[in-house]
Short mmCIF file of C-alpha atoms in Angstrom, two decimals:
data_model
loop_
_atom_site.label_atom_id
_atom_site.label_comp_id
_atom_site.label_asym_id
_atom_site.label_seq_id
_atom_site.Cartn_x
_atom_site.Cartn_y
_atom_site.Cartn_z
CA UNK A 286 106.98 67.13 34.52
CA UNK A 287 103.79 64.99 34.05
CA UNK A 288 100.65 65.84 35.82
CA UNK A 289 101.34 64.99 39.43
CA UNK A 290 98.47 65.62 41.97
CA UNK A 291 100.76 65.89 45.06
CA UNK A 292 102.92 68.50 43.31
CA UNK A 293 99.91 70.38 42.21
CA UNK A 294 98.53 70.58 45.81
CA UNK A 295 101.93 71.66 47.08
CA UNK A 296 102.12 74.35 44.38
CA UNK A 297 98.70 75.56 45.19
CA UNK A 298 99.86 75.98 48.79
CA UNK A 299 102.98 77.88 47.66
CA UNK A 300 100.75 80.10 45.56
CA UNK A 301 98.48 80.94 48.55
CA UNK A 302 101.50 81.74 50.82
CA UNK A 303 103.00 83.85 48.08
CA UNK A 304 99.79 85.94 47.57
CA UNK A 305 99.25 86.50 51.40
CA UNK A 306 102.93 87.53 51.81
CA UNK A 307 103.11 90.13 49.01
CA UNK A 308 99.47 91.36 48.77
CA UNK A 309 99.67 93.99 51.52
CA UNK A 310 102.45 95.70 49.59
CA UNK A 311 99.91 96.34 46.77
CA UNK A 312 97.22 97.63 49.24
CA UNK A 313 99.21 99.83 51.65
CA UNK A 314 97.24 103.06 50.80
CA UNK A 315 93.99 101.19 51.26
CA UNK A 316 94.85 99.54 54.45
CA UNK A 317 96.29 102.84 55.88
CA UNK A 318 93.20 104.74 54.95
CA UNK A 319 90.71 102.11 56.14
CA UNK A 320 92.38 101.83 59.56
CA UNK A 321 93.27 105.47 59.97
CA UNK A 322 97.05 104.90 60.15
CA UNK A 323 100.07 106.29 58.12
CA UNK A 324 101.59 104.40 55.13
CA UNK A 325 104.78 103.68 57.10
CA UNK A 326 102.61 102.25 59.93
CA UNK A 327 100.89 100.03 57.40
CA UNK A 328 104.26 99.04 56.08
CA UNK A 329 105.00 97.57 59.51
CA UNK A 330 102.46 94.82 58.69
CA UNK A 331 105.03 93.67 56.13
CA UNK A 332 107.75 93.76 58.75
CA UNK A 333 105.66 91.86 61.33
CA UNK A 334 104.89 89.06 58.74
CA UNK A 335 108.53 88.84 57.93
CA UNK A 336 109.63 88.64 61.51
CA UNK A 337 106.91 85.99 62.09
CA UNK A 338 108.45 83.94 59.46
CA UNK A 339 111.83 84.30 60.83
CA UNK A 340 110.64 83.01 64.28
CA UNK A 341 108.21 80.48 63.03
CA UNK A 342 110.57 78.70 60.56
CA UNK A 343 112.80 77.11 63.25
CA UNK A 344 110.05 76.83 65.89
CA UNK A 345 107.63 74.98 63.66
CA UNK A 346 110.38 72.88 62.02
CA UNK A 347 111.74 71.72 65.38
CA UNK A 348 108.54 71.44 67.26
CA UNK A 349 106.72 69.31 64.75
CA UNK A 350 109.67 67.22 63.36
CA UNK A 351 108.04 63.92 64.32
CA UNK A 352 104.53 64.77 63.08
CA UNK A 353 103.50 62.94 59.92
CA UNK A 354 104.18 65.06 56.90
CA UNK A 355 100.75 65.12 55.43
CA UNK A 356 99.15 66.03 58.73
CA UNK A 357 101.76 68.67 59.34
CA UNK A 358 101.29 70.36 56.01
CA UNK A 359 97.38 70.34 56.42
CA UNK A 360 97.89 71.86 59.93
CA UNK A 361 100.21 74.58 58.51
CA UNK A 362 97.64 75.51 55.98
CA UNK A 363 95.11 75.59 58.78
CA UNK A 364 97.17 78.15 60.50
CA UNK A 365 97.34 80.08 57.15
CA UNK A 366 93.57 79.97 56.81
CA UNK A 367 92.81 81.06 60.30
CA UNK A 368 95.31 83.92 60.08
CA UNK A 369 93.75 85.25 56.93
CA UNK A 370 90.32 84.91 58.33
CA UNK A 371 91.32 87.06 61.29
CA UNK A 372 92.80 89.57 58.91
CA UNK A 373 89.47 89.77 57.00
CA UNK A 374 87.58 90.36 60.17
CA UNK A 375 90.08 92.92 61.59
CA UNK A 376 88.45 96.21 62.69
CA UNK A 377 91.69 97.65 64.19
CA UNK A 378 95.34 98.06 63.30
CA UNK A 379 96.33 95.86 66.35
CA UNK A 380 94.04 93.02 65.29
CA UNK A 381 95.32 93.07 61.74
CA UNK A 382 98.90 93.11 62.95
CA UNK A 383 98.17 90.07 65.14
CA UNK A 384 96.47 88.36 62.24
CA UNK A 385 99.53 88.84 60.10
CA UNK A 386 101.88 87.41 62.67
CA UNK A 387 99.59 84.21 63.16
CA UNK A 388 99.57 83.78 59.31
CA UNK A 389 103.31 84.06 59.03
CA UNK A 390 104.06 81.12 61.28
CA UNK A 391 103.27 78.54 58.66
CA UNK A 392 105.43 79.96 55.97
CA UNK A 393 108.96 78.65 56.58
CA UNK A 394 107.89 75.19 57.72
CA UNK A 395 105.50 74.78 54.75
CA UNK A 396 108.27 75.46 52.24
CA UNK A 397 110.84 73.43 54.12
CA UNK A 398 108.71 70.34 54.68
CA UNK A 399 106.88 70.73 51.31
CA UNK A 400 110.24 70.57 49.50
CA UNK A 401 111.01 67.24 51.20
CA UNK A 402 107.56 65.92 50.44
CA UNK A 403 107.79 67.04 46.84
CA UNK A 404 110.97 65.08 46.43
CA UNK A 405 109.61 61.97 48.08
CA UNK A 406 106.64 61.57 45.65
CA UNK A 407 108.73 61.29 42.44
CA UNK A 408 111.62 59.05 41.18
CA UNK A 409 115.05 59.91 42.76
CA UNK A 410 116.34 61.41 39.52
CA UNK A 411 113.52 63.87 39.41
CA UNK A 412 113.71 65.28 42.89
CA UNK A 413 115.16 68.68 42.03
CA UNK A 414 112.55 69.09 39.26
CA UNK A 415 109.79 68.25 41.77
CA UNK A 416 110.93 70.95 44.26
CA UNK A 417 111.06 73.49 41.37
CA UNK A 418 107.57 72.41 40.41
CA UNK A 419 106.29 73.20 43.83
CA UNK A 420 107.84 76.65 43.83
CA UNK A 421 106.19 77.54 40.56
CA UNK A 422 103.18 78.34 42.78
CA UNK A 423 105.26 81.12 44.31
CA UNK A 424 106.18 82.40 40.94
CA UNK A 425 102.60 82.48 39.66
CA UNK A 426 101.60 84.31 42.81
CA UNK A 427 103.95 87.17 41.95
CA UNK A 428 102.82 87.30 38.36
CA UNK A 429 99.06 87.00 38.65
CA UNK A 430 97.90 86.42 42.21
CA UNK A 431 99.29 89.62 43.86
CA UNK A 432 98.05 91.99 41.05
CA UNK A 433 94.62 90.22 41.12
CA UNK A 434 94.46 90.58 44.91
CA UNK A 435 95.48 94.26 44.62
CA UNK A 436 92.70 94.83 42.03
CA UNK A 437 90.10 93.05 44.15
CA UNK A 438 91.09 95.27 47.11
CA UNK A 439 90.54 98.36 45.01
CA UNK A 440 87.03 97.18 43.83
CA UNK A 441 85.70 95.46 46.95
CA UNK A 442 87.98 96.61 49.69
CA UNK A 443 91.09 95.19 51.31
CA UNK A 444 89.18 92.85 53.65
CA UNK A 445 87.57 91.07 50.67
CA UNK A 446 91.10 90.25 49.53
CA UNK A 447 91.91 88.40 52.72
CA UNK A 448 88.54 86.54 52.52
CA UNK A 449 89.63 85.40 49.20
CA UNK A 450 93.02 84.15 50.34
CA UNK A 451 91.41 82.36 53.31
CA UNK A 452 89.27 80.56 50.74
CA UNK A 453 92.42 79.51 48.91
CA UNK A 454 93.82 78.14 52.18
CA UNK A 455 90.66 76.03 52.70
CA UNK A 456 90.98 74.59 49.18
CA UNK A 457 94.64 73.72 49.73
CA UNK A 458 93.81 71.89 52.91
CA UNK A 459 91.32 69.63 51.06
CA UNK A 460 93.78 69.23 48.06
CA UNK A 461 96.56 68.14 50.41
CA UNK A 462 94.36 65.66 52.18
CA UNK A 463 93.17 64.16 48.88
CA UNK A 464 96.46 64.30 46.92
CA UNK A 465 99.19 63.33 49.24
CA UNK A 466 99.92 59.80 50.39
CA UNK A 467 100.47 58.89 54.02
CA UNK A 468 103.90 60.38 54.87
CA UNK A 469 105.33 59.31 58.16
CA UNK A 470 107.95 61.50 59.82
CA UNK A 471 111.41 60.13 60.50
CA UNK A 472 111.53 59.13 64.20
CA UNK A 473 115.31 59.30 64.19
CA UNK A 474 115.63 62.85 62.93
CA UNK A 475 118.70 64.50 64.70
CA UNK A 476 117.62 68.01 65.49
CA UNK A 477 120.81 68.75 67.52
CA UNK A 478 122.87 68.22 64.27
CA UNK A 479 120.56 70.67 62.49
CA UNK A 480 121.17 73.27 65.24
CA UNK A 481 124.98 72.83 65.19
CA UNK A 482 125.03 73.41 61.46
CA UNK A 483 123.60 76.97 62.07
CA UNK A 484 126.78 77.96 63.93
CA UNK A 485 129.02 77.37 61.02
CA UNK A 486 130.64 80.57 59.76
CA UNK A 487 129.87 79.79 56.06
CA UNK A 488 126.15 79.17 56.88
CA UNK A 489 125.94 82.37 58.91
CA UNK A 490 127.64 84.25 56.01
CA UNK A 491 125.06 82.95 53.52
CA UNK A 492 122.18 83.82 55.74
CA UNK A 493 123.64 87.34 56.28
CA UNK A 494 123.93 87.91 52.56
CA UNK A 495 120.37 86.66 52.17
CA UNK A 496 119.12 89.21 54.73
CA UNK A 497 120.98 92.15 53.03
CA UNK A 498 120.03 91.12 49.47
CA UNK A 499 116.34 90.79 50.36
CA UNK A 500 116.30 94.12 52.13
CA UNK A 501 117.54 95.79 49.05
CA UNK A 502 114.49 94.53 47.24
CA UNK A 503 111.91 95.18 49.95
CA UNK A 504 113.09 98.64 50.90
CA UNK A 505 111.52 99.77 47.62
CA UNK A 506 108.96 97.09 46.69
CA UNK A 507 107.07 97.50 50.00
CA UNK A 508 106.22 101.04 48.90
CA UNK A 509 105.86 100.48 45.19
CA UNK A 510 102.19 101.42 45.07
CA UNK A 511 102.54 104.85 46.73
CA UNK A 512 105.64 105.41 44.65
CA UNK A 513 103.82 104.96 41.36
CA UNK A 514 100.70 106.83 42.52
CA UNK A 515 102.57 109.75 43.92
CA UNK A 516 105.81 110.15 41.97
CA UNK A 517 104.67 108.63 38.61
CA UNK A 518 101.16 109.87 38.85
CA UNK A 519 99.90 106.52 37.75
CA UNK A 520 96.32 105.09 38.06
CA UNK A 521 95.09 101.72 39.12
CA UNK A 522 95.54 99.99 35.73
CA UNK A 523 99.16 101.03 35.37
CA UNK A 524 100.08 100.11 39.01
CA UNK A 525 98.54 96.68 38.57
CA UNK A 526 100.38 96.23 35.33
CA UNK A 527 103.61 97.09 36.98
CA UNK A 528 102.99 94.40 39.67
CA UNK A 529 102.69 91.89 36.82
CA UNK A 530 105.77 93.32 35.12
CA UNK A 531 107.73 93.01 38.31
CA UNK A 532 106.56 89.39 38.89
CA UNK A 533 107.74 88.49 35.35
CA UNK A 534 111.03 90.10 36.06
CA UNK A 535 111.35 88.00 39.22
CA UNK A 536 110.64 84.89 37.22
CA UNK A 537 113.20 85.68 34.55
CA UNK A 538 115.77 86.61 37.22
CA UNK A 539 115.31 83.30 38.97
CA UNK A 540 116.05 81.42 35.80
CA UNK A 541 118.98 83.54 34.82
CA UNK A 542 120.38 83.42 38.43
CA UNK A 543 120.17 79.65 38.53
CA UNK A 544 121.88 79.23 35.17
CA UNK A 545 124.84 81.52 35.88
CA UNK A 546 125.24 80.25 39.46
CA UNK A 547 126.11 76.88 38.05
CA UNK A 548 129.18 78.57 36.47
CA UNK A 549 130.13 80.92 39.42
CA UNK A 550 128.41 81.65 42.64
CA UNK A 551 130.27 84.71 43.60
CA UNK A 552 130.29 86.03 40.02
CA UNK A 553 126.58 85.85 39.79
CA UNK A 554 126.09 87.45 43.25
CA UNK A 555 128.55 90.30 42.39
CA UNK A 556 126.88 90.99 39.05
CA UNK A 557 123.36 90.91 40.49
CA UNK A 558 124.15 93.05 43.46
CA UNK A 559 125.91 95.62 41.30
CA UNK A 560 122.95 95.62 38.92
CA UNK A 561 120.67 96.34 41.80
CA UNK A 562 122.78 99.31 42.95
CA UNK A 563 122.69 100.85 39.44
CA UNK A 564 119.02 100.11 38.76
CA UNK A 565 117.75 101.48 42.01
CA UNK A 566 119.72 104.61 41.71
CA UNK A 567 118.31 105.03 38.16
CA UNK A 568 114.87 104.27 39.51
CA UNK A 569 115.11 107.34 41.95
CA UNK A 570 115.00 109.45 38.81
CA UNK A 571 113.16 107.32 36.31
CA UNK A 572 110.12 106.71 38.68
CA UNK A 573 108.86 110.11 37.55
CA UNK A 574 107.69 108.86 34.11
CA UNK A 575 105.68 105.82 33.25
CA UNK A 576 107.90 104.55 30.38
CA UNK A 577 111.16 104.65 32.30
CA UNK A 578 109.48 103.33 35.47
CA UNK A 579 108.12 100.27 33.52
CA UNK A 580 111.59 99.45 32.00
CA UNK A 581 113.38 99.85 35.37
CA UNK A 582 110.77 97.86 37.29
CA UNK A 583 111.24 94.83 34.90
CA UNK A 584 115.03 95.03 35.12
CA UNK A 585 114.91 95.55 38.87
CA UNK A 586 112.78 92.39 39.17
CA UNK A 587 115.34 90.43 37.15
CA UNK A 588 118.27 91.59 39.40
CA UNK A 589 116.28 91.07 42.56
CA UNK A 590 115.67 87.38 42.11
CA UNK A 591 118.96 86.61 40.24
CA UNK A 592 120.59 86.71 43.73
CA UNK A 593 118.22 83.94 45.08
CA UNK A 594 119.69 80.77 43.49
CA UNK A 595 123.37 81.49 44.32
CA UNK A 596 122.40 82.37 47.96
CA UNK A 597 120.39 79.26 48.29
CA UNK A 598 123.23 77.16 46.87
CA UNK A 599 125.63 78.68 49.39
CA UNK A 600 123.34 77.63 52.20
CA UNK A 601 122.76 74.08 50.88
CA UNK A 602 126.54 73.60 50.29
CA UNK A 603 127.59 74.99 53.66
CA UNK A 604 124.97 72.79 55.51
CA UNK A 605 125.02 69.79 53.23
CA UNK A 606 125.10 67.19 55.98
CA UNK A 607 122.05 68.69 57.93
CA UNK A 608 120.39 71.15 55.60
CA UNK A 609 116.74 71.04 56.72
CA UNK A 610 116.78 73.68 59.54
CA UNK A 611 119.34 75.80 57.61
CA UNK A 612 117.09 75.67 54.54
CA UNK A 613 114.12 76.78 56.62
CA UNK A 614 116.27 79.56 58.27
CA UNK A 615 117.33 80.84 54.80
CA UNK A 616 113.65 81.50 54.13
CA UNK A 617 113.47 83.18 57.45
CA UNK A 618 116.57 85.22 56.57
CA UNK A 619 114.85 86.35 53.26
CA UNK A 620 111.94 87.49 55.45
CA UNK A 621 114.12 89.23 57.89
CA UNK A 622 115.44 91.15 54.93
CA UNK A 623 111.85 91.88 54.06
CA UNK A 624 111.26 93.33 57.56
CA UNK A 625 114.49 95.34 57.44
CA UNK A 626 113.81 96.70 54.06
CA UNK A 627 110.14 97.71 54.97
CA UNK A 628 111.31 99.39 58.15
CA UNK A 629 114.12 101.22 56.31
CA UNK A 630 111.78 102.49 53.61
CA UNK A 631 109.34 103.59 56.21
CA UNK A 632 111.93 105.45 58.19
CA UNK A 633 113.03 107.32 55.02
CA UNK A 634 109.40 108.32 54.36
CA UNK A 635 108.85 109.35 57.98
CA UNK A 636 111.96 111.55 57.79
CA UNK A 637 110.39 113.41 55.01
CA UNK A 638 113.14 112.58 52.46
CA UNK A 639 110.65 111.58 49.70
CA UNK A 640 110.11 108.46 47.66
CA UNK A 641 113.19 108.76 45.48
CA UNK A 642 115.31 108.58 48.64
CA UNK A 643 113.62 105.15 49.42
CA UNK A 644 115.13 103.87 46.14
CA UNK A 645 118.57 105.36 47.10
CA UNK A 646 118.24 103.51 50.47
CA UNK A 647 117.53 100.24 48.59
CA UNK A 648 120.59 100.81 46.46
CA UNK A 649 122.67 101.35 49.55
CA UNK A 650 121.53 98.03 51.02
CA UNK A 651 122.62 96.24 47.78
CA UNK A 652 125.94 98.11 47.93
CA UNK A 653 126.32 96.86 51.59
CA UNK A 654 125.75 93.35 50.45
CA UNK A 655 128.33 93.75 47.66
CA UNK A 656 130.91 95.13 50.15
CA UNK A 657 130.31 92.16 52.49
CA UNK A 658 130.82 89.71 49.69
CA UNK A 659 133.97 91.41 48.38
CA UNK A 660 135.47 91.58 51.90
CA UNK A 661 134.74 87.87 52.36
CA UNK A 662 136.40 87.01 49.10
CA UNK A 663 139.57 88.78 50.26
CA UNK A 664 139.82 86.57 53.27
CA UNK A 665 139.02 83.20 51.72
CA UNK A 666 138.77 81.43 48.39
CA UNK A 667 135.43 81.74 46.64
CA UNK A 668 132.99 78.96 47.40
CA UNK A 669 133.42 76.28 44.68
CA UNK A 670 130.60 75.62 42.45
CA UNK A 671 129.52 71.99 43.12
CA UNK A 672 126.16 70.95 42.09
CA UNK A 673 124.81 69.02 44.96
CA UNK A 674 123.38 65.52 44.28
CA UNK A 675 119.80 64.86 44.82
CA UNK A 676 120.33 63.22 48.17
CA UNK A 677 122.47 66.12 49.32
CA UNK A 678 119.99 68.69 48.23
CA UNK A 679 116.87 66.99 49.73
CA UNK A 680 118.04 64.18 52.22
CA UNK A 681 114.77 62.29 52.04
CA UNK A 682 116.20 59.16 53.65
CA UNK A 683 116.99 61.19 56.83
CA UNK A 684 113.74 63.34 57.02
CA UNK A 685 111.00 61.51 55.24
CA UNK A 686 111.88 57.86 54.24
CA UNK A 687 109.31 57.50 51.38
CA UNK A 688 110.50 55.70 48.34
#
């Protein structure tokens, strides 16, 4: 797409949120050592953030439904900035935990509202591309932002990383104010309809699959740094490189998953979940050598995000007449999977089963997701693949009537 200042501002916000979400996973040993806690305890910082997203997504979406969009987005990034400032100032585990929860409350609402705004600042036939452009910020965060933040933490300390992320938040607030037009909220938004949609069985199924699929990813990724340093015997340079490799794999998987989901939602999900099972079992053995670890991490990244487009399509199709809250809840479901995975991996470590067992636990979660999907397919027909129209995907007329 052509250079579009509003989309650039939104993409920068997505970048900042992506960095703050994933960065602690690359600094767990540093944080644990600095605060005098165990690595599994530090891993609970990831779970706390994820649970905050799960709660914050519906609360912020519903509570501020009638706030002008530009004002709301700037306010959400204000919450982001304050939360990261508190993290940078944290002198105890409890304070850092509280800071992470505060930071998380902006996450779901920013992506939900930001998607609607992105669609409203371009021509109708380019709305889907506009939403994708905003989410490139999240992709860039996984490829470059998170490894850079992890390196900064190694050099200057983990608090310096949070200072840097807070600075990104301040820049985003200014960018949103300068780049976005006045965007009034829809005074007639029907929040009751949005809530009713969440009770539909197909929507609940899609959200459940998102939780299980994400947990398979985060059971292992949360502890990727101690896995590589302990089992692989890798140094800082290799660990940083693997974070980049994983981010590239996520990007490739997102593209592949989207293309194949256009042909078959269930087929793409089955293939991706099966690939996760195989790759994570292989990683339990291959994590001992740098060469095999590098290959498996890249392939694991592809499989991890290949499930995202078909899961998102399931939610959008099941909640097509009132998709805003359901879409935000899907982001919450992904982060609930984040929390479940981090807690599961930490429990395996605390039990003294070793890091290879963490990878096996992740494979078990992927297998559980595959079993759920296959059981559902036995009881009903596969969800038809129908590409939603731009208005169905992002119902701007109902939420944000900007032409």
